[in-house]
Amino acid sequence: MLKIMVLDRSTPYSTFVEITRIHLASIHHGALPLLGSPFMARMYFEIARAPKAGIWVAWKDDALVGFVAGCADLSGCFRSVLCRGGFSLGVKALPKLFSFSALRRLPTLLAYPFRTNPDSSKRNDFAAVRSELLAIAVKEGMRELGAGRLLVEAFEKALREWDVHIYRVSTNTTETASNRFYSRMGFKPAGTQQHHALKLQLYVKQLDPTETFSDVS
């Protein structure tokens, strides 16, 4: 049986290291891996402590099998991450910054959380939505158990508690399984975006404030 939990200040740091391993094994796009697994583990640690943000994990038989990270306000979340952990993140990323690939992608990575859309009246416009599902990954062989759905529901429960009723996510257009998953979960396509060599599919999802889901802890 799966158990969904939200991480907090008492969570052992080893849990964030394991989350990073699952991320690297399951998510095959983005610039974060170029900055190294120590950087990613610290980043997830800081996201778990940021206001109106969090990381939820799925456990089965005392083994961590998946996670989701998300926030109510992307720029606010990353300001908190940089304020609390900026020095440590810089130290952990430093060995990787001698790589040309990492240096080339670093400006885009740093600018992404702070991009805004001048026409924020378009509520279905990806850039106008500031709440985001940042990452979700489930170990291979565990996906048919419904961990992904339960993790998304846990994040959506938190969004409602934060009075947020729309959020966004993006994935590689070539990742058939993730695109199919988001479609099944009720996300609506919001265009595509070129990101270095990748073409990303953008999605938004409007939440029904009266809808309830499975009980998660």
mmCIF file of N, CA and C in Angstrom, residues 5-6 52 95 98 118 129 135 200:
data_model
loop_
_atom_site.group_PDB
_atom_site.id
_atom_site.type_symbol
_atom_site.label_atom_id
_atom_site.label_comp_id
_atom_site.label_asym_id
_atom_site.label_seq_id
_atom_site.Cartn_x
_atom_site.Cartn_y
_atom_site.Cartn_z
ATOM 1 N N MET A 5 3.391 11.383 1.874
ATOM 2 C CA MET A 5 3.793 12.255 2.976
ATOM 3 C C MET A 5 4.390 13.535 2.427
ATOM 4 N N VAL A 6 4.221 14.630 3.163
ATOM 5 C CA VAL A 6 4.893 15.876 2.819
ATOM 6 C C VAL A 6 6.167 15.976 3.656
ATOM 7 N N LYS A 52 4.771 28.305 1.001
ATOM 8 C CA LYS A 52 3.815 27.922 -0.044
ATOM 9 C C LYS A 52 4.486 27.119 -1.150
ATOM 10 N N PRO A 95 31.875 22.991 -9.088
ATOM 11 C CA PRO A 95 32.677 22.065 -9.905
ATOM 12 C C PRO A 95 32.102 21.816 -11.294
ATOM 13 N N PHE A 98 32.449 24.544 -14.758
ATOM 14 C CA PHE A 98 33.534 24.569 -15.732
ATOM 15 C C PHE A 98 33.134 23.862 -17.024
ATOM 16 N N PRO A 118 3.412 40.105 -19.854
ATOM 17 C CA PRO A 118 2.812 41.433 -19.731
ATOM 18 C C PRO A 118 1.294 41.423 -19.742
ATOM 19 N N VAL A 129 0.555 32.162 -15.404
ATOM 20 C CA VAL A 129 0.299 31.329 -14.231
ATOM 21 C C VAL A 129 1.596 31.188 -13.450
ATOM 22 N N ALA A 135 8.440 19.329 -10.561
ATOM 23 C CA ALA A 135 8.986 18.035 -10.980
ATOM 24 C C ALA A 135 8.154 16.926 -10.360
ATOM 25 N N LEU A 200 9.457 21.884 -25.493
ATOM 26 C CA LEU A 200 8.633 21.558 -24.338
ATOM 27 C C LEU A 200 7.159 21.714 -24.653
#
